[in-house]
Short mmCIF file of C-alpha atoms and ligand atoms in Angstrom, two decimals:
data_model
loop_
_atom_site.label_atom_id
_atom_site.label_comp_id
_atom_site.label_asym_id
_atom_site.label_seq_id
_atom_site.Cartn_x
_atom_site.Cartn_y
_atom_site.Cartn_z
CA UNK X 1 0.00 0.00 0.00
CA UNK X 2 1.63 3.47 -1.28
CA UNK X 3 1.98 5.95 1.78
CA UNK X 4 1.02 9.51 2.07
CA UNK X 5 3.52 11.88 0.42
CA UNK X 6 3.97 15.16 2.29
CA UNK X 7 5.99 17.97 0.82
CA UNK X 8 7.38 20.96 2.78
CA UNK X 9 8.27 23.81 -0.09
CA UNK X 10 10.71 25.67 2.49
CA UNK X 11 13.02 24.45 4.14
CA UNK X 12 13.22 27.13 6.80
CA UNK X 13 11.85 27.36 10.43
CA UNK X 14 8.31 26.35 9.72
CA UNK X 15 8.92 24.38 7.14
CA UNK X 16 11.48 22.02 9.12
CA UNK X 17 9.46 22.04 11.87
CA UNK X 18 6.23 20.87 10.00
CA UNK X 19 8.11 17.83 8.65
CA UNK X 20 9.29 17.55 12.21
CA UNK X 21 5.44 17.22 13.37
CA UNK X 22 4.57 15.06 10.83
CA UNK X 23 7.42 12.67 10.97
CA UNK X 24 5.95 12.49 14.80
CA UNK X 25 2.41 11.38 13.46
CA UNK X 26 3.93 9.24 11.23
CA UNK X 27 1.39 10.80 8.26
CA UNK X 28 3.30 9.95 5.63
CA UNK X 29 6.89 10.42 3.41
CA UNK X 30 7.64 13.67 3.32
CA UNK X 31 9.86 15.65 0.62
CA UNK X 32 11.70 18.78 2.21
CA UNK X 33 12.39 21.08 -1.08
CA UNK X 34 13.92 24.41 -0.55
CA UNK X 35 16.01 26.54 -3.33
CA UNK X 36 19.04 26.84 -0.89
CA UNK X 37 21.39 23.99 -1.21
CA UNK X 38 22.15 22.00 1.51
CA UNK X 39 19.54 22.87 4.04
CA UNK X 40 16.58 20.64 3.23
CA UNK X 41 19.15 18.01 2.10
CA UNK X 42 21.07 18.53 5.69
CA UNK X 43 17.62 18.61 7.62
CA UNK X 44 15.62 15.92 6.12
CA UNK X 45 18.63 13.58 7.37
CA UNK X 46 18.71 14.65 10.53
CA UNK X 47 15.06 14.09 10.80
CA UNK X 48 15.58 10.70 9.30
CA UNK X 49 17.80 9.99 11.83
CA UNK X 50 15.68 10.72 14.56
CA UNK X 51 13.19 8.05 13.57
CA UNK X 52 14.69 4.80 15.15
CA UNK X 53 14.71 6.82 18.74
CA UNK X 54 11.09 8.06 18.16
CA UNK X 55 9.97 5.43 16.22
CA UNK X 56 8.67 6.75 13.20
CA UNK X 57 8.58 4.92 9.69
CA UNK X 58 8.53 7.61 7.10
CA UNK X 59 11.47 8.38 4.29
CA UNK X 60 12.08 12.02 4.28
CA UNK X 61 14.26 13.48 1.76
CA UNK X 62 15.60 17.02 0.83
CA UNK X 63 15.98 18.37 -2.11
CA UNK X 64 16.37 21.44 -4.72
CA UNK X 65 14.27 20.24 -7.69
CA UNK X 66 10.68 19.78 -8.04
CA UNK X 67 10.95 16.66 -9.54
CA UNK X 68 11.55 14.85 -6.12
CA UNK X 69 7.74 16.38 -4.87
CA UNK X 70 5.64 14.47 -7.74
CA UNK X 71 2.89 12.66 -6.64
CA UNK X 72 2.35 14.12 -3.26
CA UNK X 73 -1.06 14.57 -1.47
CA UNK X 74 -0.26 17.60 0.51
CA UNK X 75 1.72 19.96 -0.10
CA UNK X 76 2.76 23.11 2.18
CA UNK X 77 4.25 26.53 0.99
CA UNK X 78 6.38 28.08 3.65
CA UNK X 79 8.34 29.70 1.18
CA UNK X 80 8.97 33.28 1.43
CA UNK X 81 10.70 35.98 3.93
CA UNK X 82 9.46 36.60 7.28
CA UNK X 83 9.09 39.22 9.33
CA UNK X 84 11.70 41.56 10.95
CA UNK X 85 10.93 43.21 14.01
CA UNK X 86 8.65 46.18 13.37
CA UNK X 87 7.41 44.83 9.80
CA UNK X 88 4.05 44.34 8.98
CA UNK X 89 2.84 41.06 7.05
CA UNK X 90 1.69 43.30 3.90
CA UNK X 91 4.95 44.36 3.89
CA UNK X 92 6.30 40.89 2.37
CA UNK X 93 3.84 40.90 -0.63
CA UNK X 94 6.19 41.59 -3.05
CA UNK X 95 9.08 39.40 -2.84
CA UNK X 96 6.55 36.42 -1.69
CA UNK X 97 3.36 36.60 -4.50
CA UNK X 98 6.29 35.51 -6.89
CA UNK X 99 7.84 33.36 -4.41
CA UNK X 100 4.34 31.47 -3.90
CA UNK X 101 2.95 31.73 -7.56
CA UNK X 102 5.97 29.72 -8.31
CA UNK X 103 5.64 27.20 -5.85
CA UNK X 104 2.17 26.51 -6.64
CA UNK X 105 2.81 26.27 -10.36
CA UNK X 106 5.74 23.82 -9.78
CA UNK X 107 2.84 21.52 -7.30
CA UNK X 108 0.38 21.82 -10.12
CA UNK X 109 2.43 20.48 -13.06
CA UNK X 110 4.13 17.84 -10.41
CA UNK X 111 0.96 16.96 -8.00
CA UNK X 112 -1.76 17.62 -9.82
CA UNK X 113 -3.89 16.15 -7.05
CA UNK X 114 -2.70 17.65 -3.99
CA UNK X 115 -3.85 19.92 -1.49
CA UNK X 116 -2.31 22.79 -1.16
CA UNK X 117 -2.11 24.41 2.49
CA UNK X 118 -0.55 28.29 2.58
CA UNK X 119 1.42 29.48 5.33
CA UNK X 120 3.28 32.17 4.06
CA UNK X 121 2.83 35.55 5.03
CA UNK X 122 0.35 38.02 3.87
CA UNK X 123 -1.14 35.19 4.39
CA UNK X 124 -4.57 35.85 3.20
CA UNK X 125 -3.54 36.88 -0.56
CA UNK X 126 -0.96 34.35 -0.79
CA UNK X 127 -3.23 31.74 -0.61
CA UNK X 128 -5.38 33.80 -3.18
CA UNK X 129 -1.93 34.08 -5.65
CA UNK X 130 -1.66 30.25 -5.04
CA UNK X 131 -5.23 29.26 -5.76
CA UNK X 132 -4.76 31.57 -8.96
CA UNK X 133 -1.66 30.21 -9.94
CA UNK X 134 -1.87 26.43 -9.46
CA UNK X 135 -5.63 26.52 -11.29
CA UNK X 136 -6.66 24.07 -8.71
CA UNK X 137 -10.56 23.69 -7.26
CA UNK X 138 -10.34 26.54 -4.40
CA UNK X 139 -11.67 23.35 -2.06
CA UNK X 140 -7.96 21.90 -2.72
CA UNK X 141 -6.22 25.41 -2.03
CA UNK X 142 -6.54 26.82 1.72
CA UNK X 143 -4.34 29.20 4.50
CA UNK X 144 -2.98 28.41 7.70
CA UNK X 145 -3.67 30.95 10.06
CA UNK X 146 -6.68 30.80 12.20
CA UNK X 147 -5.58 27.45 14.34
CA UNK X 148 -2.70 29.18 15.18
CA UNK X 149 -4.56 32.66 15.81
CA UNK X 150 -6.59 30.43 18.09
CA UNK X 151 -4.41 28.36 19.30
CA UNK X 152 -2.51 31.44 20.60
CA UNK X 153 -6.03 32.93 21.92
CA UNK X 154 -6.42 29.08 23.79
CA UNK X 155 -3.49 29.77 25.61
CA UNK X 156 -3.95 33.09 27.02
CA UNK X 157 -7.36 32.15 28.39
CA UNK X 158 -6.37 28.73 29.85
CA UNK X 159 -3.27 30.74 31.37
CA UNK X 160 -5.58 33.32 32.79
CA UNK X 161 -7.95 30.27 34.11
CA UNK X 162 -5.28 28.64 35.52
CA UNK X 163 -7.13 25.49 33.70
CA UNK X 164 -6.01 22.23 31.36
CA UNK X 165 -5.38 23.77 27.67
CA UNK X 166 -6.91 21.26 26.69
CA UNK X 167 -10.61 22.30 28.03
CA UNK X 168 -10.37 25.60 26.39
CA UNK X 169 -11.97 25.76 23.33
CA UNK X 170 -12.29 29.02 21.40
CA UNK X 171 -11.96 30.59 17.89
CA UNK X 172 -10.47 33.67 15.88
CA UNK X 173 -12.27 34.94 12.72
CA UNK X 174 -10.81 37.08 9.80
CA UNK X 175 -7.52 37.90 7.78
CA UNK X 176 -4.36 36.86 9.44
CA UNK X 177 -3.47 40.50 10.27
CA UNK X 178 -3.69 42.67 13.83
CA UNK X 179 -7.78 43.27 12.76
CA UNK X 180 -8.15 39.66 13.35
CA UNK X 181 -11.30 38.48 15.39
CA UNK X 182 -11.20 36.56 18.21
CA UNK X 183 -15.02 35.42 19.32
CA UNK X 184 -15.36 35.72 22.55
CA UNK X 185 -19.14 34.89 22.30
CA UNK X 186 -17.81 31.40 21.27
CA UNK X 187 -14.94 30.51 23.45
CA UNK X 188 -15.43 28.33 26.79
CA UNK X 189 -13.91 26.56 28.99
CA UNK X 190 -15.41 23.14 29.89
CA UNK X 191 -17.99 23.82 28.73
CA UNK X 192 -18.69 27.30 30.12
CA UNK X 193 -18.47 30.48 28.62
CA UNK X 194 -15.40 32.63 29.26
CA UNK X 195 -17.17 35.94 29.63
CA UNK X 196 -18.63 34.17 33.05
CA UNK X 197 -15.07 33.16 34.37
CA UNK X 198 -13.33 36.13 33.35
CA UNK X 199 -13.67 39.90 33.73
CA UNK X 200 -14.34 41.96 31.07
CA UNK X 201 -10.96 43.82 30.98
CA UNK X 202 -8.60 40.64 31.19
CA UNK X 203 -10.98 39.21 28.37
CA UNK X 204 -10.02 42.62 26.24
CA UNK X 205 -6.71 41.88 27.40
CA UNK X 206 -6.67 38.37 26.12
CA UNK X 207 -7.98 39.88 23.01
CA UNK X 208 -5.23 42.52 22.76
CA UNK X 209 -2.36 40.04 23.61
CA UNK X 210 -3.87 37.15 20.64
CA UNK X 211 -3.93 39.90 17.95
CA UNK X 212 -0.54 40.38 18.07
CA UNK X 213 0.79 37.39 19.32
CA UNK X 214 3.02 37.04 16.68
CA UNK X 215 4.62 40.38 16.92
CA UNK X 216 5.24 39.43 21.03
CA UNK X 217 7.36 36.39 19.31
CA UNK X 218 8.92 38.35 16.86
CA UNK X 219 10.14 40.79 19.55
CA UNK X 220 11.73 38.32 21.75
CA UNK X 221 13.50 36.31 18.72
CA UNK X 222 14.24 39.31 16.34
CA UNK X 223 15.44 37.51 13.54
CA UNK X 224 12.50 35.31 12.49
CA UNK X 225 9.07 34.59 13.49
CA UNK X 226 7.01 31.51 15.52
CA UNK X 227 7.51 28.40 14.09
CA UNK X 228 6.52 25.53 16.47
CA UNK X 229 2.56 26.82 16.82
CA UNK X 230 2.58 27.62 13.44
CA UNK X 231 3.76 24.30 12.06
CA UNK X 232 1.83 21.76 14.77
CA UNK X 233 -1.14 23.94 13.63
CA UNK X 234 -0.12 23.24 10.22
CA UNK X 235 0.02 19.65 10.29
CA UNK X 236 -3.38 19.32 12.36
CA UNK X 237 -4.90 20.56 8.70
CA UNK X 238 -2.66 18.45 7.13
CA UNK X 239 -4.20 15.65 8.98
CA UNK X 240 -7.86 16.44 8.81
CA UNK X 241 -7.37 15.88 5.13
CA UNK X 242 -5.16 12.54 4.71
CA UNK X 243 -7.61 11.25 7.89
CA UNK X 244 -10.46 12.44 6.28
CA UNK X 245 -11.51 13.62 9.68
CA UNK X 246 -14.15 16.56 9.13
CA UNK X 247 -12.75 18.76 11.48
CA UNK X 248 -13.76 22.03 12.53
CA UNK X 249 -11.37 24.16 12.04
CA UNK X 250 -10.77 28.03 11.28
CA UNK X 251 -9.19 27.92 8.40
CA UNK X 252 -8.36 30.98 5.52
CA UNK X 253 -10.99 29.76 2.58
CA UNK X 254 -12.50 30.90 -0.38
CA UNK X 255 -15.32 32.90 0.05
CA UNK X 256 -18.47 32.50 -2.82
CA UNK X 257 -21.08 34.52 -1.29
CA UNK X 258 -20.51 32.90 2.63
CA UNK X 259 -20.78 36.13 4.86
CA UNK X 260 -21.44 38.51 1.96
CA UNK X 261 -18.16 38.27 0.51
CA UNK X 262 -16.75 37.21 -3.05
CA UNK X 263 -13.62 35.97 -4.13
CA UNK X 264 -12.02 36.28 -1.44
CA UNK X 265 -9.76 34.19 1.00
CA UNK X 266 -10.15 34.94 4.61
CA UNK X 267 -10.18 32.93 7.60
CA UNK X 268 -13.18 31.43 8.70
CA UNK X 269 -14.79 28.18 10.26
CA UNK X 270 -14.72 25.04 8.23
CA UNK X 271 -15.02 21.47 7.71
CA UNK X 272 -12.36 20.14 6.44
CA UNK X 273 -11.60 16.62 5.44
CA UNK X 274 -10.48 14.30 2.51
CA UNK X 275 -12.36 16.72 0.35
CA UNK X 276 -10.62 19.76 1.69
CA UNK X 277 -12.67 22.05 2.14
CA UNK X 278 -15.99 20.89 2.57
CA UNK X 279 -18.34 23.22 3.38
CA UNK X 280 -17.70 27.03 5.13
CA UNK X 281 -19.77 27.43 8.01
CA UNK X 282 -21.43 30.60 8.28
CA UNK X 283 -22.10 31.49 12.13
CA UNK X 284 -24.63 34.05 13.69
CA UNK X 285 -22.50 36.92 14.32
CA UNK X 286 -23.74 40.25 15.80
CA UNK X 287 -23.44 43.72 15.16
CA UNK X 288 -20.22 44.38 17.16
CA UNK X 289 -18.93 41.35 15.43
CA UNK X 290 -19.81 42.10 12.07
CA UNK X 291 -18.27 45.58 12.28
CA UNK X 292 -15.10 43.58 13.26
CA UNK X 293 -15.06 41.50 10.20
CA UNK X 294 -15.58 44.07 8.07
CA UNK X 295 -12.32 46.20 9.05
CA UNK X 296 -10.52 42.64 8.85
CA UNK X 297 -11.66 42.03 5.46
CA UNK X 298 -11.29 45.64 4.04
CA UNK X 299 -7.29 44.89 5.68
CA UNK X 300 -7.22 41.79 3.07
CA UNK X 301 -8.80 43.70 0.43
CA UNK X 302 -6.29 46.41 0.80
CA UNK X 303 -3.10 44.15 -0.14
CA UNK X 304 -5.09 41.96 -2.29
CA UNK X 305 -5.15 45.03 -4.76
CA UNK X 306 -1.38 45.11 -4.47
CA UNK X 307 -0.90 41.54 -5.77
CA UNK X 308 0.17 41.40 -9.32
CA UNK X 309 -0.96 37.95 -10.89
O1 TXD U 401 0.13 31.85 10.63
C1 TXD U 401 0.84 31.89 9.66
N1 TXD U 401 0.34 31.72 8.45
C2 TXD U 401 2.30 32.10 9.80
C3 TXD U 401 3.03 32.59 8.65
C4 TXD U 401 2.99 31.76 10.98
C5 TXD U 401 4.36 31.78 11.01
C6 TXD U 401 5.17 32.17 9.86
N2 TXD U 401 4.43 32.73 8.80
C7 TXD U 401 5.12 32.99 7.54
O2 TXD U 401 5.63 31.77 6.99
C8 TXD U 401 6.32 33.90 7.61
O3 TXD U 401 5.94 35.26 7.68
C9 TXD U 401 7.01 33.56 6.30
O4 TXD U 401 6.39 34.25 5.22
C10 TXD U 401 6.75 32.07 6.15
C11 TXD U 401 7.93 31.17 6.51
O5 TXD U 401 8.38 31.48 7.80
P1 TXD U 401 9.75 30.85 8.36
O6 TXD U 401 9.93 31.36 9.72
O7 TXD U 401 9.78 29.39 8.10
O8 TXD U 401 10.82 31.55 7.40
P2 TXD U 401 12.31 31.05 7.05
O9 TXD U 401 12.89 30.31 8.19
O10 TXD U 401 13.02 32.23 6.49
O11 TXD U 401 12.07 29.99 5.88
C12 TXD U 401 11.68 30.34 4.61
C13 TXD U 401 12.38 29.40 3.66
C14 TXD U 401 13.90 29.57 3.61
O12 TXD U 401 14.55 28.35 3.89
C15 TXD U 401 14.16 30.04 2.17
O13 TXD U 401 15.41 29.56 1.65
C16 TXD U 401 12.98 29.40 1.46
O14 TXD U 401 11.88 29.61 2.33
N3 TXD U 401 12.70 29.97 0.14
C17 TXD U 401 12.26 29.21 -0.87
N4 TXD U 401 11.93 27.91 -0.92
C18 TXD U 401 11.51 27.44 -2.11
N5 TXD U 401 11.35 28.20 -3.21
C19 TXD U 401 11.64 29.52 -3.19
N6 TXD U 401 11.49 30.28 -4.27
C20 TXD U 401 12.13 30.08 -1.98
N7 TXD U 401 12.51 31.31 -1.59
C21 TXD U 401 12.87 31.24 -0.31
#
C-alpha cells in the first residue's frame, strides 16, 4: 500500500518544523524542497535519523528540484521571507506573491492532485496568488492561520484560568493581520463560557495580547518569526485531510457569497476533510462582530489590490 507523500516547499523554520510534526504522526513520506542547497538536504537527514529513537517509519528526503515532490497529497508553501521586528505582514507581498505563484505552479504540473495548504505571510492573498496560480478547485487550495490565531487565543485564556489547555476551546475569525477576530461569544472553557469566568478587561486583554501574538514572538526572537505553533497547527490541517476527519477548524478559505463576501480568501470556520474544504460554516455573528469582520476584510482587500498575478 503506497503511503502519504507530504511535501514541505521551504526548508526554513516552519517548514522544518512541520516535517518535524509530521514525521511524529507518522502521516506519511515527506519531501523537504527548498532553493538553498544544503539545508533541506542537511535537515531531512537529521530528521531521518531521529526516527529509530522516536519510532517513526517515514522516508524524508531534501531536495532542490521539483521533480523529487511528484505525486504528493499535501503539499505546504512556507516559502517566502518573514518578518523583521517592526514589519508588517503586507509588507512581504512583493518578494513572496512571486515566491508562492511559483511554488504553486511547480505543485500543479508535479501533484496535480494535492492539497495545497498556505502558510506564508500576507497570508490571506498568498493563498489567493496560489489558488490563482496552481488553477486548482479553491476546495484543494486553503491558508494556515486561524488554528494558530486560536491556538494562541487558547493559551492566554487557559493561562488566565489557571485550567487544562486542553478544556479551552475558542476561535479567531478574519484575515491573518492585527484586525483579526477573536469570538469571545464562542470561546469556553469546559464547557462554560469565558465571559462568566473572566472579567471583562482581562478578556479585552486576552484579546489585545492574541492579535498580536506574533509580533510578542517576533520581539523576543528578532530575527525570524514563531515556528513551532505555526507548524503543529499546520500539520493538524494536514491531517484532517489525509484522515479524512471533518474537522472544525478556522481555516483561511474561499469565500463565494458565505458572509457577503466574493472571491475572497479569509479565515473562517470550516469542515475540512479528505475533500478539503468541505463546506464554510457561516455562524450568527452580531453587530459588534460584524463591524469587526468588516475592518478585517477591508485589511485583506487592501493588499489583495497590491498583488500582481
Ligand atoms: O500563521 C501563519 N500563516 C504564519 C506565517 C505563521 C508563522 C510564519 N508565517 C510565515 O511563513 C512567515 O511570515 C514567512 O512568510 C513564512 C515562513 O516562515 P519561516 O519562519 O519558516 O521563514 P524562514 O525560516 O526564512 O524559511 C523560509 C524558507 C527559507 O529556507 C528560504 O530559503 C525558502 O523559504 N525559500 C524558498 N523555498 C523554495 N522556493 C523559493 N522560491 C524560496 N525562496 C525562499
Amino acid at each position: 500500500m503506497k503511503r502519504n507523500k507530504i511535501t514541505i516547499i521551504g526548508a526554513g523554520s516552519v517548514g522544518a518544523t512541520c516535517a518535524h510534526w509530521a514525521a511524529s504522526k507518522e502521516l506519511g513520506d515527506i519531501v523537504l524542497f527548498d532553493v538553498v542547497e544544503g539545508i533541506p538536504q542537511g535537515k531531512a537527514l537529521d530528521l531521518m535519523q531521529a526516527a529509530p529513537v522516536e519510532g517513526y517509519d517515514c522516508n524524508i528526503m531534501g531536495t532542490n528540484n521539483y521533480e523529487d515532490t511528484a505525486g504528493s497529497d499535501i503539499a505546504v508553501i512556507t516559502a517566502g521571507i518573514p518578518r523583521k521586528p517592526g514589519m508588517s505582514r503586507e509588507e512581504l507581498i512583493g518578494t513572496n506573491s512571486k515566491i508562492v505563484s511559483e511554488a504553486a505552479k511547480n505543485i500543479a504540473v508535479h501533484s496535480p492532485n494535492a492539497f495545497i495548504i498556505v502558510v506564508t505571510n500576507p497570508l490571506d492573498v498568498m493563498v489567493y496568488a496560489a489558488y490563482k496560480a496552481s488553477g486548482f478547485s479553491s476546495k484543494r487550495v486553503f491558508g494556515m492561520a486561524g488554528v494558530l490565531d486560536s491556538a494562541r487565543f487558547r493559551t492566554f485564556i487557559a493561562l488566565e484560568l489557571g485550567v487544562s489547555f486542553e478544556d479551552v476551546s475558542a476561535f479567531v475569525m478574519g484575515g491573518h493581520g492585527d484586525e483579526m477576530v477573536p469570538l469571545v461569544r464562542y470561546s469556553y472553557a469546559g464547557g462554560i463560557p469565558i465571559d462568566k469566568l473572566i472579567s471583562k478587561e482581562r478578556i479585552d486583554a486576552i484579546v489585545e495580547r492574541t492579535r498580536k501574538g506574533g509580533a510578542e514572538i517576533i520581539n523576543h526572537l528578532k530575527n525570524g518569526s514563531a515556528y513551532y505553533a505555526p507548524s503543529a497547527s499546520v500539520i493538524q490541517m494536514a491531517e484532517a485531510v489525509l484522515k479524512n476527519k471533518k474537522r472544525i477548524l478556522p481555516v483561511a478559505a474561499y469565500l463565494n457569497g458565505e458572509y457577503g463576501e466574493k472571491d475572497l480568501y479569509f479565515g473562517v470556520p470550516a469542515i475540512i476533510g479528505g475533500d478539503g474544504i468541505e463546506k464554510v460554516i457561516e455562524i450568527d455573528i452580531n453587530e459588534d462582530e460584524r463591524a469587526a469582520l468588516k475592518k478585517s476584510i477591508q485589511s485583506v482587500r487592501d493588499v489583495l489590490v497590491m498583488l500582481d498575478y
